[in-house]
Short mmCIF file of C-alpha atoms in Angstrom, two decimals:
data_model
loop_
_atom_site.label_atom_id
_atom_site.label_comp_id
_atom_site.label_asym_id
_atom_site.label_seq_id
_atom_site.Cartn_x
_atom_site.Cartn_y
_atom_site.Cartn_z
CA MET A 1 89.64 21.26 -82.13
CA MET A 2 90.47 23.40 -78.94
CA VAL A 3 89.41 20.33 -76.57
CA ALA A 4 91.86 18.20 -79.20
CA LEU A 5 95.07 21.03 -78.19
CA GLU A 6 94.08 20.82 -74.86
CA ALA A 7 94.21 16.94 -73.68
CA GLN A 8 97.13 17.24 -75.20
CA LEU A 9 98.52 20.49 -72.99
CA ASN A 10 97.82 18.34 -70.15
CA GLU A 11 99.41 15.76 -71.22
CA LEU A 12 102.44 17.16 -71.43
CA THR A 13 101.91 18.27 -68.37
CA PHE A 14 102.16 15.21 -66.45
CA LYS A 15 104.32 14.23 -68.85
CA GLU A 16 106.93 17.49 -67.24
CA SER A 17 107.02 16.78 -64.36
CA GLU A 18 107.80 13.21 -65.38
CA ILE A 19 111.00 13.95 -67.29
CA SER A 20 111.87 17.05 -64.48
CA GLN A 21 112.83 14.17 -61.82
CA LYS A 22 115.21 12.18 -64.30
CA PHE A 23 116.52 14.57 -66.94
CA THR A 24 117.67 19.13 -66.42
CA GLN A 25 116.16 21.17 -69.20
CA ASP A 26 118.70 22.09 -71.22
CA HIS A 27 118.94 18.03 -71.57
CA PRO A 28 117.28 17.18 -75.60
CA ALA A 29 114.03 15.73 -74.58
CA TYR A 30 112.80 18.48 -72.47
CA LYS A 31 113.47 20.68 -74.81
CA SER A 32 111.29 18.86 -77.44
CA LEU A 33 108.97 18.42 -74.45
CA LEU A 34 109.38 22.22 -73.94
CA ASP A 35 108.86 23.56 -77.98
CA LYS A 36 106.22 20.62 -78.48
CA ARG A 37 103.71 22.46 -75.74
CA GLN A 38 105.08 26.32 -77.09
CA THR A 39 103.84 25.20 -80.47
CA LEU A 40 100.64 23.22 -78.65
CA LEU A 41 100.60 27.97 -77.31
CA GLN A 42 100.75 28.78 -80.76
CA GLU A 43 98.17 27.36 -82.10
CA LYS A 44 95.94 27.40 -79.30
CA ALA A 45 96.59 30.75 -79.26
CA ARG A 46 95.43 31.62 -83.02
CA LEU A 47 92.52 29.20 -81.93
CA ASN A 48 91.18 31.72 -79.74
CA ARG A 49 91.73 34.72 -81.93
CA GLN A 50 88.77 32.28 -83.87
CA VAL A 51 86.55 31.36 -81.28
CA GLN A 52 87.06 35.84 -80.67
CA LYS A 53 85.56 36.33 -84.19
CA LEU A 54 82.60 33.85 -83.01
CA PRO A 55 78.92 36.12 -81.79
CA LYS A 56 78.83 36.31 -78.10
CA THR A 57 76.78 33.07 -77.37
CA GLN A 58 78.24 30.97 -79.66
CA ARG A 59 81.15 31.15 -77.39
CA GLU A 60 80.16 30.61 -74.65
CA VAL A 61 78.63 27.65 -75.55
CA LEU A 62 82.22 26.72 -77.46
CA ARG A 63 83.92 27.38 -74.00
CA MET A 64 81.45 25.50 -71.60
CA THR A 65 81.45 22.29 -74.49
CA ARG A 66 85.17 22.84 -74.14
CA ASP A 67 86.09 23.38 -69.98
CA VAL A 68 83.43 19.62 -69.85
CA GLU A 69 85.67 17.53 -71.73
CA VAL A 70 89.11 19.24 -71.08
CA ASN A 71 87.16 18.11 -66.92
CA GLN A 72 86.55 14.63 -68.89
CA GLN A 73 89.68 14.25 -70.09
CA ILE A 74 92.16 14.69 -66.83
CA TYR A 75 89.26 12.38 -64.75
CA ILE A 76 90.27 9.58 -67.43
CA GLN A 77 93.90 9.98 -66.69
CA LEU A 78 93.57 10.46 -63.01
CA LEU A 79 91.37 7.50 -62.87
CA ASN A 80 94.17 5.34 -65.32
CA LYS A 81 97.13 6.89 -62.54
CA VAL A 82 95.27 5.24 -59.80
CA GLN A 83 94.97 2.34 -61.47
CA GLU A 84 98.31 2.39 -62.46
CA LEU A 85 99.67 2.82 -58.44
CA ASN A 86 97.23 0.17 -57.64
CA ILE A 87 98.82 -2.89 -59.76
CA ILE A 88 102.56 -0.90 -58.42
CA LYS A 89 101.41 -1.76 -54.86
CA ALA A 90 99.74 -5.00 -55.60
CA GLY A 91 102.95 -6.31 -57.35
CA THR A 92 105.69 -4.64 -54.36
CA VAL A 93 107.73 -7.01 -51.88
CA GLY A 94 107.32 -7.72 -48.60
CA ASN A 95 109.85 -7.97 -46.36
CA VAL A 96 109.08 -10.66 -44.17
CA ARG A 97 111.16 -13.94 -45.70
CA ILE A 98 111.94 -17.84 -44.63
CA ILE A 99 114.68 -18.39 -43.30
CA ASP A 100 113.94 -22.00 -42.05
CA SER A 101 111.19 -24.35 -42.97
CA ALA A 102 108.85 -26.12 -40.57
CA GLN A 103 109.39 -29.26 -39.60
CA SER A 104 106.84 -31.46 -37.12
CA TYR A 105 108.25 -33.81 -35.11
CA ALA A 106 107.31 -37.54 -33.98
CA ILE A 107 107.68 -36.60 -30.06
CA PRO A 108 105.91 -33.55 -29.63
CA VAL A 109 107.74 -30.63 -27.70
CA LYS A 110 104.90 -30.30 -24.41
CA PRO A 111 103.75 -31.23 -22.55
CA LYS A 112 106.99 -33.04 -21.28
CA LYS A 113 105.20 -36.17 -19.46
CA PRO A 114 107.62 -38.31 -17.89
CA LEU A 115 108.40 -34.72 -16.59
CA ILE A 116 104.94 -34.49 -15.68
CA VAL A 117 104.36 -37.05 -13.47
CA VAL A 118 108.20 -37.55 -11.62
CA LEU A 119 107.26 -33.69 -10.34
CA ALA A 120 103.32 -34.42 -9.28
CA THR A 121 106.04 -37.94 -7.62
CA LEU A 122 107.71 -35.99 -5.59
CA LEU A 123 105.36 -33.08 -4.92
CA GLY A 124 102.34 -35.38 -3.97
CA GLY A 125 105.22 -37.36 -1.12
CA MET A 126 105.40 -34.14 0.42
CA VAL A 127 102.25 -33.60 0.44
CA ALA A 128 102.04 -36.42 2.63
CA VAL A 129 104.97 -36.53 4.74
CA ALA A 130 103.81 -32.54 5.76
CA PHE A 131 100.36 -33.81 6.11
CA VAL A 132 101.80 -36.76 9.03
CA LEU A 133 104.25 -34.65 10.23
CA VAL A 134 101.22 -31.54 10.58
CA LYS A 135 99.00 -34.54 12.27
CA THR A 136 101.29 -35.89 14.34
CA ALA A 137 102.54 -32.32 15.41
CA PHE A 138 98.77 -31.10 16.53
CA HIS A 139 97.93 -34.54 17.56
CA ARG A 140 99.19 -36.53 20.59
CA GLY A 141 96.80 -39.12 21.69
CA VAL A 142 98.55 -42.31 23.20
CA THR A 143 100.13 -45.94 20.67
CA SER A 144 101.25 -47.64 22.62
CA PRO A 145 100.96 -48.94 26.61
CA ASP A 146 104.50 -48.05 27.69
CA GLU A 147 103.61 -44.02 26.75
CA ILE A 148 100.97 -44.71 29.11
CA GLU A 149 102.86 -46.59 32.22
CA GLN A 150 106.08 -43.71 31.33
CA THR A 151 102.64 -41.62 33.60
CA GLY A 152 102.68 -44.03 36.43
CA ILE A 153 99.83 -46.26 35.60
CA SER A 154 99.68 -49.40 34.26
CA VAL A 155 98.26 -51.08 31.46
CA TYR A 156 95.66 -53.79 32.58
CA ALA A 157 95.03 -53.87 28.55
CA SER A 158 95.39 -53.66 24.72
CA VAL A 159 92.42 -53.36 22.45
CA PRO A 160 93.10 -53.89 18.81
CA LYS A 161 89.94 -52.32 16.02
CA SER A 162 87.51 -54.34 14.98
CA VAL A 163 86.36 -54.15 11.28
CA GLN A 164 82.30 -55.57 13.21
CA GLN A 165 82.29 -53.56 15.89
CA LEU A 166 81.83 -51.00 12.87
CA GLU A 167 78.77 -52.57 11.54
CA VAL A 168 77.41 -53.25 15.45
CA ALA A 169 77.68 -48.73 16.15
CA SER A 170 75.99 -49.00 13.13
CA LYS A 171 73.27 -50.67 14.09
CA LEU A 172 73.65 -49.50 17.08
CA LYS A 173 72.31 -46.08 16.28
CA ARG A 174 68.48 -46.88 15.24
CA LYS A 175 67.23 -46.08 18.65
CA SER A 176 64.22 -48.18 18.27
CA ASN A 177 66.77 -51.32 18.37
CA LYS A 178 65.46 -54.75 19.68
CA ASP A 179 68.19 -57.27 19.28
CA LEU A 180 71.45 -57.80 20.83
CA LEU A 181 73.77 -55.89 19.37
CA LEU A 182 76.82 -56.90 21.12
CA LEU A 183 80.49 -58.18 19.25
CA ALA A 184 81.07 -61.00 21.77
CA GLU A 185 77.59 -62.27 20.82
CA GLU A 186 77.65 -61.68 16.75
CA ASN A 187 81.86 -62.68 17.23
CA PRO A 188 83.22 -64.43 20.50
CA ALA A 189 86.03 -65.11 18.31
CA ASP A 190 86.86 -61.25 17.52
CA LEU A 191 90.51 -61.05 18.18
CA SER A 192 89.00 -57.84 20.40
CA ILE A 193 86.94 -60.39 22.78
CA GLU A 194 89.65 -61.87 23.65
CA ALA A 195 91.75 -58.86 24.06
CA LEU A 196 88.68 -59.07 26.51
CA ARG A 197 89.16 -62.68 27.66
CA GLY A 198 92.47 -61.48 29.11
CA LEU A 199 91.55 -58.65 30.77
CA ARG A 200 89.44 -60.62 32.38
CA THR A 201 92.77 -62.78 34.08
CA SER A 202 94.01 -59.42 34.67
CA LEU A 203 91.18 -58.13 37.32
CA HIS A 204 90.92 -61.84 38.81
CA PHE A 205 94.87 -61.75 40.35
CA ALA A 206 93.78 -57.25 41.15
CA MET A 207 90.15 -57.53 42.12
CA MET A 208 91.11 -60.64 45.08
CA GLU A 209 93.00 -58.02 47.37
CA ALA A 210 90.19 -55.10 46.56
CA LYS A 211 87.85 -54.79 49.19
CA ASN A 212 84.54 -55.44 46.98
CA ASN A 213 83.07 -56.87 44.19
CA VAL A 214 82.07 -54.43 42.12
CA LEU A 215 84.29 -52.18 38.96
CA MET A 216 83.96 -48.98 37.82
CA ILE A 217 84.50 -47.59 34.37
CA SER A 218 85.28 -44.61 33.18
CA GLY A 219 87.89 -41.85 31.46
CA PRO A 220 88.96 -38.74 31.05
CA ALA A 221 86.77 -38.01 27.93
CA PRO A 222 83.64 -39.36 25.43
CA SER A 223 83.96 -40.91 22.68
CA ILE A 224 86.68 -42.90 23.08
CA GLY A 225 84.78 -46.65 24.23
CA LYS A 226 83.59 -47.22 27.58
CA THR A 227 79.96 -48.91 27.49
CA PHE A 228 81.89 -51.26 24.05
CA VAL A 229 84.13 -52.29 27.00
CA SER A 230 81.45 -52.56 29.73
CA THR A 231 79.57 -54.14 27.87
CA ASN A 232 81.66 -56.92 26.27
CA PHE A 233 83.27 -57.44 28.71
CA ALA A 234 80.57 -57.77 31.09
CA ALA A 235 78.98 -60.96 29.03
CA VAL A 236 82.47 -61.79 28.21
CA ALA A 237 83.17 -62.96 32.14
CA ALA A 238 78.85 -63.80 32.90
CA LYS A 239 80.23 -67.38 29.85
CA THR A 240 82.32 -68.47 33.02
CA GLY A 241 79.38 -68.74 34.83
CA GLN A 242 79.92 -65.80 36.68
CA LYS A 243 76.31 -64.10 37.33
CA VAL A 244 77.09 -60.12 35.72
CA LEU A 245 75.18 -58.00 37.02
CA LEU A 246 76.18 -54.50 34.69
CA VAL A 247 74.56 -50.78 35.59
CA ASP A 248 74.96 -47.97 33.29
CA ALA A 249 75.45 -44.78 35.61
CA ASP A 250 75.66 -42.03 32.77
CA MET A 251 72.36 -41.02 33.26
CA ARG A 252 73.00 -38.64 30.91
CA LYS A 253 73.99 -39.61 27.51
CA GLY A 254 74.18 -43.81 28.43
CA TYR A 255 73.14 -45.84 25.34
CA LEU A 256 73.23 -49.18 27.56
CA GLN A 257 70.22 -50.18 26.76
CA GLN A 258 69.91 -50.00 23.31
CA CYS A 259 73.20 -52.71 22.75
CA PHE A 260 70.54 -54.47 24.86
CA GLY A 261 67.84 -54.24 22.77
CA LEU A 262 66.66 -52.71 25.54
CA THR A 263 63.96 -49.79 26.49
CA ALA A 264 66.22 -46.55 28.99
CA ASP A 265 62.79 -46.72 30.90
CA ASN A 266 62.42 -48.41 34.44
CA GLY A 267 66.45 -47.41 35.05
CA LEU A 268 68.30 -46.78 37.18
CA SER A 269 67.36 -42.94 37.90
CA ASP A 270 63.55 -43.37 38.12
CA PHE A 271 64.88 -46.37 41.44
CA LEU A 272 67.77 -43.37 43.05
CA SER A 273 64.38 -40.94 42.45
CA GLY A 274 62.44 -43.06 44.80
CA LYS A 275 60.29 -44.25 41.46
CA ILE A 276 60.28 -47.83 41.02
CA SER A 277 61.99 -50.70 43.87
CA GLN A 278 65.18 -52.77 43.63
CA ASP A 279 63.40 -55.26 41.91
CA MET A 280 62.30 -53.61 39.16
CA VAL A 281 64.69 -51.58 38.45
CA ILE A 282 67.59 -54.55 37.42
CA LYS A 283 65.89 -56.80 33.92
CA PRO A 284 67.32 -59.70 32.21
CA THR A 285 68.96 -59.78 28.84
CA LYS A 286 69.76 -62.49 26.13
CA VAL A 287 72.83 -62.84 27.74
CA GLU A 288 72.58 -65.85 30.60
CA ASN A 289 74.09 -65.01 33.66
CA LEU A 290 73.74 -61.17 32.85
CA ASP A 291 71.48 -58.88 34.16
CA VAL A 292 71.51 -54.92 33.37
CA ILE A 293 70.04 -52.32 34.88
CA THR A 294 69.79 -48.47 32.45
CA ARG A 295 69.80 -45.31 32.50
CA GLY A 296 66.67 -44.50 33.33
CA GLN A 297 65.00 -41.54 32.70
CA VAL A 298 67.60 -38.59 31.82
CA PRO A 299 67.58 -36.64 35.19
CA PRO A 300 68.19 -33.12 36.18
CA ASN A 301 70.86 -33.63 39.47
CA PRO A 302 72.66 -37.11 38.51
CA SER A 303 75.93 -36.29 41.08
CA GLU A 304 72.61 -36.19 43.24
CA LEU A 305 70.94 -39.85 42.80
CA LEU A 306 74.48 -41.14 43.07
CA MET A 307 75.24 -39.04 46.52
CA HIS A 308 71.59 -40.49 47.58
CA PRO A 309 72.44 -43.67 51.07
CA ARG A 310 70.45 -45.17 49.01
CA PHE A 311 72.81 -45.85 45.99
CA VAL A 312 75.19 -47.02 48.63
CA GLU A 313 72.90 -49.90 49.78
CA PHE A 314 72.25 -50.92 45.69
CA VAL A 315 75.77 -51.47 45.51
CA GLU A 316 75.99 -52.70 49.22
CA LYS A 317 73.53 -55.84 47.92
CA ALA A 318 73.92 -55.97 44.86
CA SER A 319 77.81 -57.30 45.39
CA GLN A 320 76.53 -59.76 47.61
CA GLU A 321 73.63 -61.38 45.48
CA TYR A 322 76.02 -61.15 42.01
CA ASP A 323 79.75 -62.32 41.56
CA LEU A 324 80.67 -59.75 39.90
CA VAL A 325 79.03 -55.68 39.46
CA ILE A 326 80.40 -53.56 36.48
CA ILE A 327 79.15 -50.15 36.75
CA ASP A 328 79.72 -48.05 33.05
CA THR A 329 80.21 -44.52 34.57
CA PRO A 330 80.91 -40.77 32.14
CA PRO A 331 84.62 -39.17 32.01
CA VAL A 332 85.15 -38.07 34.81
CA LEU A 333 86.47 -35.14 32.92
CA ALA A 334 83.29 -34.55 31.61
CA VAL A 335 81.16 -33.95 36.03
CA THR A 336 81.94 -35.52 38.89
CA ASP A 337 80.27 -38.22 39.06
CA PRO A 338 82.85 -41.30 37.98
CA SER A 339 83.78 -40.04 42.06
CA ILE A 340 81.52 -41.01 43.56
CA VAL A 341 80.80 -44.24 42.26
CA GLY A 342 84.39 -45.31 41.90
CA ALA A 343 84.06 -43.88 45.98
CA ILE A 344 81.80 -46.87 46.57
CA ALA A 345 83.60 -49.16 44.09
CA GLY A 346 86.33 -51.55 45.00
CA THR A 347 88.10 -51.63 41.66
CA THR A 348 88.47 -48.40 39.16
CA LEU A 349 89.90 -48.64 35.62
CA MET A 350 90.26 -46.56 33.42
CA VAL A 351 89.42 -46.72 29.16
CA ALA A 352 91.44 -43.92 26.97
CA ARG A 353 91.56 -45.01 22.69
CA PHE A 354 95.02 -44.90 20.84
CA ASP A 355 95.72 -42.25 18.88
CA GLN A 356 93.11 -39.75 21.04
CA THR A 357 93.90 -40.30 23.85
CA THR A 358 96.51 -37.90 25.73
CA SER A 359 99.11 -38.84 27.98
CA LYS A 360 98.07 -34.87 29.81
CA GLU A 361 94.04 -36.38 30.27
CA LEU A 362 95.07 -39.81 31.94
CA GLU A 363 97.54 -37.67 34.23
CA VAL A 364 94.73 -35.46 34.98
CA ALA A 365 91.57 -38.53 34.77
CA ARG A 366 93.58 -39.66 37.91
CA SER A 367 95.12 -36.70 39.43
CA ARG A 368 90.78 -36.15 40.13
CA PHE A 369 89.83 -39.22 41.18
CA GLU A 370 93.04 -39.38 43.90
CA GLN A 371 91.77 -36.09 45.05
CA SER A 372 87.58 -37.98 46.14
CA GLY A 373 90.62 -40.56 47.13
CA VAL A 374 89.87 -42.95 44.10
CA GLU A 375 93.12 -45.41 43.67
CA VAL A 376 92.98 -46.50 39.15
CA LYS A 377 93.94 -49.73 38.86
CA GLY A 378 95.00 -49.25 35.89
CA VAL A 379 93.80 -48.46 32.26
CA ILE A 380 92.94 -50.67 29.17
CA LEU A 381 93.70 -49.16 25.55
CA ASN A 382 91.01 -49.20 23.30
CA ALA A 383 91.05 -49.38 19.90
CA ILE A 384 94.62 -50.39 18.82
CA GLU A 385 95.68 -50.17 14.67
CA LYS A 386 97.49 -51.84 12.52
CA LYS A 387 100.82 -48.97 12.32
CA ALA A 388 100.87 -49.54 16.27
CA ALA A 389 101.70 -53.19 15.19
CA SER A 390 105.27 -53.18 15.43
CA SER A 391 105.45 -52.09 19.08
CA TYR A 392 103.85 -55.06 21.60
CA GLY A 393 105.17 -57.93 20.29
CA TYR A 394 101.48 -59.25 20.08
CA GLY A 395 100.98 -61.49 16.97
CA TYR A 396 97.48 -60.15 16.55
CA TYR A 397 98.57 -56.88 16.26
CA ASN A 398 99.96 -57.54 12.49
CA TYR A 399 96.41 -56.76 11.22
CA ALA A 400 93.82 -53.56 11.43
CA TYR A 401 90.98 -54.07 13.29
CA LYS A 402 87.91 -51.42 14.58
CA SER A 403 86.06 -51.20 17.60
CA GLU A 404 84.29 -48.73 19.78
#
């Protein structure tokens, strides 16, 4: 009975908290709740008086039982309230609203491929133009005979690049080569060889006024194609019936022997140092009417050997025994050897490489020769490329040729 009263009182307490938020104490509903609670309190007081009449032990058991049941009822009511609040919270509508429904498009918004292609094309063109401008600004190699002639030096021949010469050059790198590797022999119709035939005609008249029939071929710097010009020009001259002697005077890095499948042994340096005779130094080749002298063993003093009287005597004797003596020398801006040889030779030509040799290098090289009393007759512009085709008016320059 007491537990039921306590439960009713607790329930009235919860209801009072709810009603107090809606009504004042003067409202009939509020008054009715207060009256009912008053009645229950009076009944509780009556029951307490009856309990007081019970023995002490029984009263204590009754009190504890009542407290347990009351607490259980309170716990259950609190759980119910928690569940009710969770249900109310889950049913609360959020503040998110659908403004527009999503739509799908057949054409993607991004990436915009046409725009990317246009921008990539423009950017690529700008980079290419910038590359060409920078390359032109930093490298001012001669690209036409006119540029060379502005320095006061005549151009005797313009030799286009040869595609086949690239194959020949790759074979020359094999030091054990025993075959004849000359473009003039492998492809006599090559346009670079045709240009060298034109050089032969030009030199024929130029050398008529020279003091002897010795032709020295040099250049300002390495890797411009001196040996290519010397060897193939010698072969072209030999095919006309002239008896030609080709001498490799680059005793440091000469590789003329590889073009003819020979070895460097018993060469010029060996002859000048007195190790062998002139008869032993001259080597025949597979090209009719063409003999060669290789560089020999690399000496410690090439310039001193060239200044020896034996070299002058050798050149004089060779010029008498041969119709044409061609001497291939190292770069004049690197060593003094060409100046020594040029003083003996009747005609001196320099080789310049297209888009590599600069006008300044040609001027300095000519000045170096003039200081030694050597007159440079002219220049051979080697390895002309396709981009220079329209500058010269020759039909065969409409193609790209590569030569060494």
